[in-house]
Coordinates of C-alpha atoms in Angstrom, one line a residue:
M1 CA 53.8 302.1 6.0
L2 CA 55.5 299.5 8.0
K3 CA 54.9 296.0 7.4
A4 CA 52.9 294.1 9.9
G5 CA 56.0 291.9 10.5
A6 CA 58.2 294.8 11.7
L7 CA 56.2 295.3 14.9
Y8 CA 56.4 291.5 15.5
F9 CA 60.4 291.8 14.8
S10 CA 60.8 295.1 17.2
I11 CA 59.2 292.9 19.9
I12 CA 61.6 290.0 19.6
V13 CA 64.5 292.5 19.7
A14 CA 63.3 294.2 22.7
F15 CA 62.8 291.1 24.3
I16 CA 66.2 289.9 23.6
I17 CA 67.8 293.3 24.9
A18 CA 65.7 293.0 28.1
L19 CA 67.1 289.5 28.6
I20 CA 70.7 290.5 27.9
C21 CA 70.2 293.5 30.3
A22 CA 68.5 291.3 32.9
S23 CA 71.5 288.7 32.6
L24 CA 73.9 291.5 33.0
I25 CA 72.3 292.8 36.3
M26 CA 72.1 289.2 37.7
L27 CA 75.8 288.5 36.8
A28 CA 76.7 291.9 38.4
A29 CA 74.8 291.1 41.4
H30 CA 76.4 287.7 41.4
Y31 CA 79.9 289.0 41.3
R32 CA 79.2 291.6 43.8
G33 CA 77.7 289.3 46.4
S34 CA 81.0 287.0 45.9
Y35 CA 83.1 290.0 46.3
L36 CA 81.3 291.1 49.4
K37 CA 81.5 287.6 50.7
E38 CA 85.1 287.5 50.0
I39 CA 85.6 290.5 51.8
R40 CA 83.8 289.3 54.7
M41 CA 85.5 286.0 54.9
A42 CA 88.8 287.9 54.8
R43 CA 87.7 290.1 57.7
L44 CA 86.4 287.1 59.6
S45 CA 89.9 285.5 59.1
R46 CA 91.9 288.4 60.2
N47 CA 89.5 288.6 63.4
M48 CA 90.3 284.8 63.8
D49 CA 94.1 285.5 63.7
S50 CA 93.6 288.2 66.3
G51 CA 91.7 286.0 68.7
I52 CA 94.4 283.2 68.2
S53 CA 97.1 285.6 69.1
Y54 CA 95.1 286.9 71.9
V55 CA 94.7 283.3 73.4
L56 CA 98.5 282.6 72.6
A57 CA 99.4 285.6 74.7
Q58 CA 97.8 284.5 77.9
N59 CA 99.3 282.9 80.9
A60 CA 98.9 279.0 80.3
N61 CA 98.2 278.6 84.0
S62 CA 95.2 281.2 84.0
E63 CA 91.7 280.2 85.1
E64 CA 89.5 278.4 82.3
N65 CA 87.3 281.0 80.9
N66 CA 84.8 281.8 78.4
I67 CA 84.9 285.6 77.1
G68 CA 83.7 287.7 74.3
L69 CA 85.7 290.5 72.9
D70 CA 84.7 293.5 70.4
L71 CA 88.1 293.7 68.8
F72 CA 87.9 297.3 67.6
G73 CA 85.1 298.7 69.8
D74 CA 82.9 299.3 66.9
Q75 CA 80.4 296.4 67.4
T76 CA 81.1 294.8 64.0
D77 CA 84.4 292.6 64.8
S78 CA 83.8 290.2 67.7
V79 CA 85.3 287.0 68.5
W80 CA 84.3 284.4 71.4
I81 CA 86.8 282.4 73.1
E82 CA 86.5 279.4 75.2
Q83 CA 89.6 277.9 77.2
K84 CA 90.0 274.8 79.2
H85 CA 92.4 272.1 80.0
W86 CA 92.8 269.0 78.1
G87 CA 94.9 266.7 80.2
I88 CA 98.1 268.6 80.9
F89 CA 97.7 270.9 77.7
S90 CA 95.5 273.9 77.1
L91 CA 92.5 273.6 74.6
A92 CA 91.0 276.9 73.1
T93 CA 88.2 277.2 70.9
V94 CA 87.9 280.7 68.8
K95 CA 84.9 281.8 67.0
S96 CA 85.0 285.0 64.7
F97 CA 81.6 286.3 63.7
V98 CA 80.0 289.1 61.7
L99 CA 76.2 288.9 62.0
A100 CA 75.4 285.3 60.6
D101 CA 78.8 284.7 59.3
T102 CA 81.1 282.6 61.4
L103 CA 84.6 281.2 61.4
K104 CA 85.9 278.8 64.3
R105 CA 89.0 276.5 65.2
S106 CA 89.7 274.4 68.0
F107 CA 93.5 273.8 69.0
L108 CA 95.8 272.6 72.0
M109 CA 98.4 274.7 73.2
G110 CA 102.0 273.9 74.4
Q111 CA 104.7 275.8 76.0
E112 CA 107.9 276.5 73.8
T113 CA 111.3 275.0 75.3
T114 CA 113.9 276.6 73.0
N115 CA 115.6 278.3 76.0
D116 CA 116.1 275.0 77.9
A117 CA 119.0 272.9 76.6
V118 CA 119.2 270.6 79.6
A119 CA 119.3 266.8 78.6
L120 CA 119.7 265.5 82.0
Y121 CA 118.9 266.7 85.7
L122 CA 119.7 264.5 88.6
S123 CA 118.8 265.7 92.1
D124 CA 121.8 266.0 94.5
E125 CA 121.9 263.2 96.9
D126 CA 125.7 263.2 97.4
R127 CA 126.2 260.5 94.7
P128 CA 128.1 260.8 91.5
L129 CA 126.6 259.9 88.2
S130 CA 128.4 257.0 86.5
V131 CA 128.7 256.4 82.7
S132 CA 129.5 253.2 81.2
G133 CA 129.5 251.5 77.6
D134 CA 128.3 253.4 74.9
T135 CA 126.4 255.9 76.9
R136 CA 126.1 259.2 75.2
I137 CA 124.8 262.5 76.8
T138 CA 124.4 265.4 74.3
G139 CA 123.1 268.7 75.9
N140 CA 123.7 270.2 79.0
V141 CA 123.5 268.4 82.4
E142 CA 122.8 269.2 86.1
V143 CA 124.2 266.6 88.5
P144 CA 125.2 266.3 92.2
K145 CA 128.1 268.2 93.1
A146 CA 129.9 264.7 93.4
G147 CA 130.1 264.8 89.8
M148 CA 130.4 262.4 86.9
R149 CA 132.8 259.6 86.3
K150 CA 133.5 256.7 84.0
S151 CA 133.0 253.4 85.1
Y152 CA 133.6 249.9 84.2
V153 CA 130.2 247.6 84.0
D154 CA 130.5 244.0 83.0
S155 CA 134.2 244.5 82.1
R156 CA 133.4 247.4 79.7
P157 CA 134.7 250.6 80.1
Y158 CA 133.0 254.2 78.8
S159 CA 133.7 254.2 75.2
G160 CA 133.2 258.1 74.7
D161 CA 136.0 260.7 74.6
Q162 CA 133.9 263.1 76.7
L163 CA 131.5 262.5 79.7
V164 CA 128.9 265.2 78.5
Y165 CA 128.7 266.7 74.9
G166 CA 127.5 269.9 76.5
K167 CA 127.7 271.9 79.6
I168 CA 127.9 270.6 83.3
A169 CA 126.3 272.3 86.2
D170 CA 125.5 271.5 89.9
S171 CA 122.0 270.3 90.7
K172 CA 119.6 271.2 93.7
R173 CA 118.6 268.8 96.4
T174 CA 115.2 268.5 94.8
L175 CA 113.7 268.5 91.5
G176 CA 111.9 271.3 89.8
G177 CA 108.2 270.8 91.0
L178 CA 105.1 270.4 89.3
E179 CA 102.4 273.2 89.2
S180 CA 100.0 272.3 91.9
K181 CA 96.9 273.7 90.0
W182 CA 97.4 270.9 87.2
I183 CA 98.0 268.3 89.9
K184 CA 94.9 269.1 91.8
E185 CA 92.8 268.8 88.4
I186 CA 94.4 265.4 87.7
E187 CA 93.4 264.2 91.3
T188 CA 89.9 265.6 90.9
E189 CA 89.6 263.7 87.8
L190 CA 91.0 260.5 89.3
D191 CA 88.6 260.7 92.4
F192 CA 85.4 261.5 89.8
D193 CA 82.1 260.1 91.0
L194 CA 81.5 257.3 88.7
T195 CA 77.9 256.9 89.5
K196 CA 77.0 260.1 87.5
L197 CA 78.5 258.6 84.4
P198 CA 76.9 256.5 81.7
T199 CA 78.6 253.2 80.7
L200 CA 80.6 252.8 77.6
N201 CA 78.6 250.3 75.4
G202 CA 81.2 249.2 73.0
A203 CA 80.1 251.5 70.2
D204 CA 82.6 253.7 68.5
E205 CA 82.5 257.2 69.6
Q206 CA 83.8 260.4 67.8
V207 CA 83.1 263.7 69.4
S208 CA 83.9 267.1 67.7
F209 CA 85.8 269.6 69.8
F210 CA 83.1 272.0 69.3
A211 CA 80.7 270.0 70.9
K212 CA 80.7 269.0 74.7
A213 CA 82.8 266.4 75.8
K214 CA 81.5 262.8 76.4
K215 CA 82.4 261.0 79.7
F216 CA 81.9 257.4 80.2
N217 CA 82.5 254.8 83.1
V218 CA 84.5 251.7 81.9
S219 CA 84.9 250.1 85.1
G220 CA 82.9 247.0 84.1
L221 CA 84.6 246.6 80.7
R222 CA 87.1 243.7 80.2
Q223 CA 89.0 245.8 77.7
I224 CA 88.6 248.8 75.5
T225 CA 88.5 247.3 71.8
T226 CA 86.4 250.4 70.1
Q227 CA 87.5 253.5 68.2
L228 CA 87.4 256.5 70.1
A229 CA 88.4 260.2 68.8
G230 CA 87.9 263.5 69.9
Q231 CA 86.4 264.8 73.4
V232 CA 86.0 261.4 74.9
I233 CA 87.0 260.9 78.5
L234 CA 87.0 257.3 80.1
Y235 CA 87.0 256.8 83.9
S236 CA 87.5 253.7 86.0
D237 CA 88.0 252.9 89.7
T238 CA 89.8 249.7 89.0
T239 CA 92.2 248.4 86.1
V240 CA 91.6 249.6 82.5
K241 CA 93.1 247.4 79.7
I242 CA 93.7 248.6 76.1
S243 CA 93.7 246.1 73.5
A244 CA 95.9 246.3 70.6
A245 CA 92.8 246.6 68.4
A246 CA 91.7 249.5 69.9
K247 CA 91.9 253.2 68.2
L248 CA 92.4 256.1 70.5
D249 CA 92.8 259.5 68.9
N250 CA 92.9 262.5 71.5
T251 CA 91.4 260.1 74.0
I252 CA 91.9 260.8 77.9
I253 CA 91.8 257.8 80.6
Y254 CA 91.7 258.2 84.5
A255 CA 91.9 254.9 86.4
R256 CA 93.5 253.3 89.2
S257 CA 95.8 251.5 86.9
I258 CA 96.2 250.9 83.1
V259 CA 97.6 248.4 80.9
V260 CA 98.1 248.7 77.3
A261 CA 98.4 245.4 75.2
D262 CA 101.5 244.6 73.0
G263 CA 101.4 246.3 69.4
F264 CA 99.0 249.1 70.3
K265 CA 99.1 252.4 68.2
G266 CA 97.5 255.5 68.9
N267 CA 97.4 259.0 70.6
C268 CA 96.2 259.5 74.2
Q269 CA 96.7 260.9 77.7
L270 CA 96.7 258.0 80.4
F271 CA 96.5 259.0 84.0
A272 CA 96.5 256.5 87.0
R273 CA 96.9 256.4 90.6
D274 CA 98.8 253.0 91.1
S275 CA 100.5 252.0 87.6
I276 CA 100.8 252.1 84.1
V277 CA 101.9 249.3 82.3
I278 CA 102.8 249.7 78.5
G279 CA 103.4 246.5 76.5
N280 CA 106.2 245.6 73.9
D281 CA 106.2 247.1 70.4
V282 CA 103.8 249.8 71.5
S283 CA 103.6 253.1 69.4
L284 CA 102.1 256.3 71.1
N285 CA 102.2 259.3 68.8
Y286 CA 102.6 263.1 70.0
P287 CA 101.3 264.4 72.0
S288 CA 100.7 261.5 74.1
V289 CA 101.1 261.5 77.9
L290 CA 101.6 258.9 80.6
G291 CA 101.0 260.5 84.1
L292 CA 101.1 258.8 87.5
V293 CA 99.9 260.9 90.4
S294 CA 100.2 258.6 93.6
K295 CA 98.8 259.0 97.2
E296 CA 100.5 259.1 100.4
K297 CA 101.2 255.9 102.3
M298 CA 100.7 253.6 99.3
V299 CA 101.5 250.0 100.1
D300 CA 103.0 249.2 96.7
Q301 CA 105.2 251.2 94.7
A302 CA 103.5 253.4 92.0
K303 CA 105.1 253.0 88.7
I304 CA 105.1 253.5 85.2
T305 CA 106.7 250.7 83.1
L306 CA 107.5 250.6 79.3
G307 CA 108.3 247.2 77.8
K308 CA 110.6 246.5 75.0
N309 CA 110.9 248.3 71.3
N310 CA 108.4 250.9 72.2
H311 CA 108.2 254.3 70.5
F312 CA 106.8 257.2 72.5
E313 CA 106.3 260.8 71.6
G314 CA 105.3 263.1 74.4
I315 CA 105.6 263.3 78.3
I316 CA 106.1 260.8 80.9
F317 CA 105.7 261.9 84.4
S318 CA 105.2 260.8 88.1
Y319 CA 104.3 262.6 91.1
E320 CA 104.1 261.8 94.7
P321 CA 103.0 264.6 97.1
K322 CA 105.5 263.5 100.0
R323 CA 108.8 261.4 99.4
S324 CA 108.4 258.2 100.4
A325 CA 110.6 255.1 101.1
L326 CA 109.4 253.6 97.9
Q327 CA 109.7 256.5 95.6
T328 CA 107.6 256.5 92.3
L329 CA 109.5 254.8 89.5
V330 CA 109.4 255.2 85.7
G331 CA 110.9 252.4 83.8
L332 CA 112.0 252.2 80.1
G333 CA 112.4 248.6 78.6
E334 CA 115.2 247.9 76.3
Q335 CA 115.2 249.5 72.8
T336 CA 112.8 252.0 73.7
M337 CA 112.7 255.5 72.2
V338 CA 111.3 258.3 73.8
Q339 CA 111.0 261.9 72.0
G340 CA 110.0 264.3 74.7
E341 CA 110.3 264.4 78.4
V342 CA 110.6 261.9 81.3
Y343 CA 110.2 263.4 84.7
A344 CA 110.0 261.3 87.9
T345 CA 109.7 262.5 91.5
G346 CA 111.6 259.4 92.2
L347 CA 113.5 256.8 90.3
I348 CA 114.1 256.1 86.5
K349 CA 115.2 252.9 85.3
L350 CA 116.8 252.9 82.0
D351 CA 117.6 249.5 80.3
K352 CA 120.3 249.0 77.7
G353 CA 119.6 250.4 74.3
V354 CA 117.1 253.3 75.6
K355 CA 117.2 256.3 73.7
V356 CA 115.6 259.7 74.8
A357 CA 115.5 262.5 72.4
G358 CA 114.6 265.1 74.8
K359 CA 114.8 265.8 78.7
V360 CA 115.2 263.3 81.6
S361 CA 114.7 264.4 85.2
C362 CA 114.7 262.5 88.4
N363 CA 116.1 261.9 92.0
R364 CA 117.9 258.7 91.2
F365 CA 118.8 256.1 88.1
I366 CA 118.6 252.5 88.7
M367 CA 119.7 249.8 86.3
K368 CA 119.5 246.1 86.8
T369 CA 121.6 243.4 85.5
P370 CA 121.3 239.7 86.1
A371 CA 123.9 240.0 88.7
T372 CA 123.7 243.5 90.0
L373 CA 121.4 246.6 90.8
Y374 CA 123.5 249.8 89.9
E375 CA 122.4 253.2 91.3
N376 CA 123.1 256.3 89.3
F377 CA 124.6 254.2 86.6
L378 CA 123.9 255.0 82.8
I379 CA 124.8 251.9 80.7
D380 CA 124.5 251.9 77.1
V381 CA 121.8 254.7 76.8
I382 CA 121.6 257.6 74.6
L383 CA 120.2 261.1 76.0
N384 CA 120.2 263.7 73.1
R385 CA 118.4 266.9 73.9
K386 CA 119.5 268.4 70.4
A387 CA 117.7 265.4 68.7
R388 CA 114.2 266.5 69.8
S389 CA 112.4 268.1 67.2
R390 CA 112.5 272.0 67.2
V391 CA 108.6 272.2 67.0
Y392 CA 108.2 270.2 70.1
L393 CA 106.0 271.9 72.6
S394 CA 106.0 270.9 76.5
S395 CA 103.3 271.4 79.0
A396 CA 102.7 274.0 81.8
I397 CA 102.6 271.6 84.4
F398 CA 106.4 271.9 84.8
T399 CA 107.1 274.5 87.3
G400 CA 109.0 277.2 85.7
N401 CA 108.2 276.4 82.0
A402 CA 107.5 280.1 81.2
E403 CA 108.0 280.6 77.8
K404 CA 105.5 281.5 75.3
Q405 CA 102.6 279.4 74.1
N406 CA 102.1 278.2 70.8
I407 CA 99.7 275.9 68.8
L408 CA 100.6 272.2 69.5
R409 CA 97.7 270.6 67.3
W410 CA 94.8 271.7 65.4
Q411 CA 91.7 269.7 66.7
N412 CA 89.0 270.6 64.0

């Protein structure tokens, strides 16, 4: 006969075995769930890459749109793509989803410039380009048929052994233009009806690029001193002053005039009708933009001026719809460094010690000394196309900039 304790012992053993089996089943279910989740995430990631590749293959000047794609036609691999313009760059948001699982990325796109080796473009106004002092031009140039020449300024000759460290070609009578589609968009924003907008109350704002952009009227603000990041757009029908204490990241400002205080540091796109004035010792990080879009028959000269010892990374451009007696002016102060592009449908004023790692395009150069105003003279400036970063991306606003798109910056 079995002892009574044997039944009790068998129950304990059965319970332990059941517990172990249940644990193994739960462990197997957990690992199976993790494995399936990993498979789904890998699938979502591949679909995300496909969506991004699709966006990058599109024409940068195509219409803003929102589209959904069934990648393989089996209703299981879907992406949703939203595209719009953010300043003078294209902004895309790609969402990859399978049932309730979703991945999403937001990014700015720019145009590759690897095939553009031009460091300087000067419209042909039947005037030669003169170089003096320690000026150095590295890269190809397109200049008037009158050519280039060495000159004496302030009793100093040109110190280089070559006029250009690159190829010299003839320029045309006019600059390569700017895409009208982008200019019209900027003009529409500059003429925006401010009565529809809330007033920025002085609080910090941070808006995700997955959310809707926030727009504010800052016409009544004495100056901007807050921290603004993400999809924030400011409008003003008067002058906007940006304090050195302000923190701007990705912010866009449209105004009649914009003044940036000495010592400011940030990343922003600034667009104005009349003028943009940048103080001294200002640092604007890539991809910043200074854009001047003037109107016809302006009384004063529309201009962008940068003070001394500035560091700018991005694009500076001026535009006027019809050439006027007072052409638009872009002025770079002493010891200012620009990495990117400077384009003026008018005049560019380069003070001594200016360095541009990239490309400069204009109708005419001017330089003023205490004694004389020089036209089409470059004195002690450095223009170096090869010094610009290989990963630099430009904007589709420039006509003929038809190289492929690439990711300029991840926004989220």
